[in-house]
């Protein structure tokens, strides 16, 4: 069995028997994969610290089945996501876990994910903007991004002061559809075209449209981390 | 060689215990049946009684056969402090250290969105009611230093602040007697982030 190695992050770890963990890894060149990590008593604390989410590490693994054996993990960089940033990071992990295919390399998305964690760890105030950037990168990488230029109903360029109406699987249009579609302002569209996710208000303006696009892909699955972020809001009000 | 069906059933049942594999289960089964039948009978009786009577404390959710556990029933402790832990074993660990004389709240887990565990699964509504009563002035967050433990601590801190209860978190860093050389990068980062003024 050949040894494979790559840099990556742990998206999720769950206990498997007494001294093992099943890890969902998101690696740069091998995409998402599941490995079993044996965590011996002696090195447990040190190993478990590396096998936490938001730690970029050099992983090596071997095996022929879909569930392979982790050989080694060396931490490269740890991103300390304190408070709400931690929930934002778990939101990204949840999206990656549910929407990416196993064994599909997504290096560009990996880089955006790494940048998102880094900026969250650095205390970026505009977390909403970072999440919208990640969501858009995810949609683009998976081939589900919609056109910001053309009206899907008229096939003409999207012009005017808006508002624009978003329909999943179709895209944006200046003409409202019969079914309840999501509204995007011209300012929001301008931010999306220029990829200016960090500009003031972009995070909240783009949220409904990107959420509708992602929810369509997720089907009936509800993102628990999103519910958690929402339930934390009630304590602030 | 195959064992009799009942013996095999016993070995399989013993494997529900943590750290017990097929060989250990076999050794345990033979020991109970060959060498200590009285001990086995006592184990069965105690296990049955525990399953029937042990439930959760109405106040802190730890395991007890009483409506309220011994710690919650002790009126001599500091009523203004409440320590939040993930498991009943954490209560025992803190009690053994003798550093804390307040009360506890046991979550019996942690918030883990990717496992589908949310605040409603951890009895946080009970905790919220308890904090809203106004007797508790400070909560001490002693959830595990994992990503999920931190998220849980953050959620509870938001809840407590909205109810004007002071919040503190147990320190994380270099263990007593440890050597920096052998400490992992994450722990060291936490140790530096949480450094305190040296008098």
mmCIF file of C-alpha atoms in Angstrom, chain A residues 14-22 36-40:
data_model
loop_
_atom_site.group_PDB
_atom_site.id
_atom_site.type_symbol
_atom_site.label_atom_id
_atom_site.label_comp_id
_atom_site.label_asym_id
_atom_site.label_seq_id
_atom_site.Cartn_x
_atom_site.Cartn_y
_atom_site.Cartn_z
ATOM 1 C CA UNK A 14 -15.616 11.606 15.596
ATOM 2 C CA UNK A 15 -14.722 8.885 18.050
ATOM 3 C CA UNK A 16 -14.256 5.406 16.692
ATOM 4 C CA UNK A 17 -13.734 2.776 19.372
ATOM 5 C CA UNK A 18 -11.660 3.666 22.417
ATOM 6 C CA UNK A 19 -8.411 4.874 20.889
ATOM 7 C CA UNK A 20 -9.330 5.901 17.367
ATOM 8 C CA UNK A 21 -10.943 8.780 15.527
ATOM 9 C CA UNK A 22 -12.534 8.881 12.097
ATOM 10 C CA UNK A 36 -8.912 6.455 10.690
ATOM 11 C CA UNK A 37 -6.411 7.851 13.180
ATOM 12 C CA UNK A 38 -5.188 5.724 16.035
ATOM 13 C CA UNK A 39 -4.577 7.870 19.091
ATOM 14 C CA UNK A 40 -2.405 6.018 21.583
#
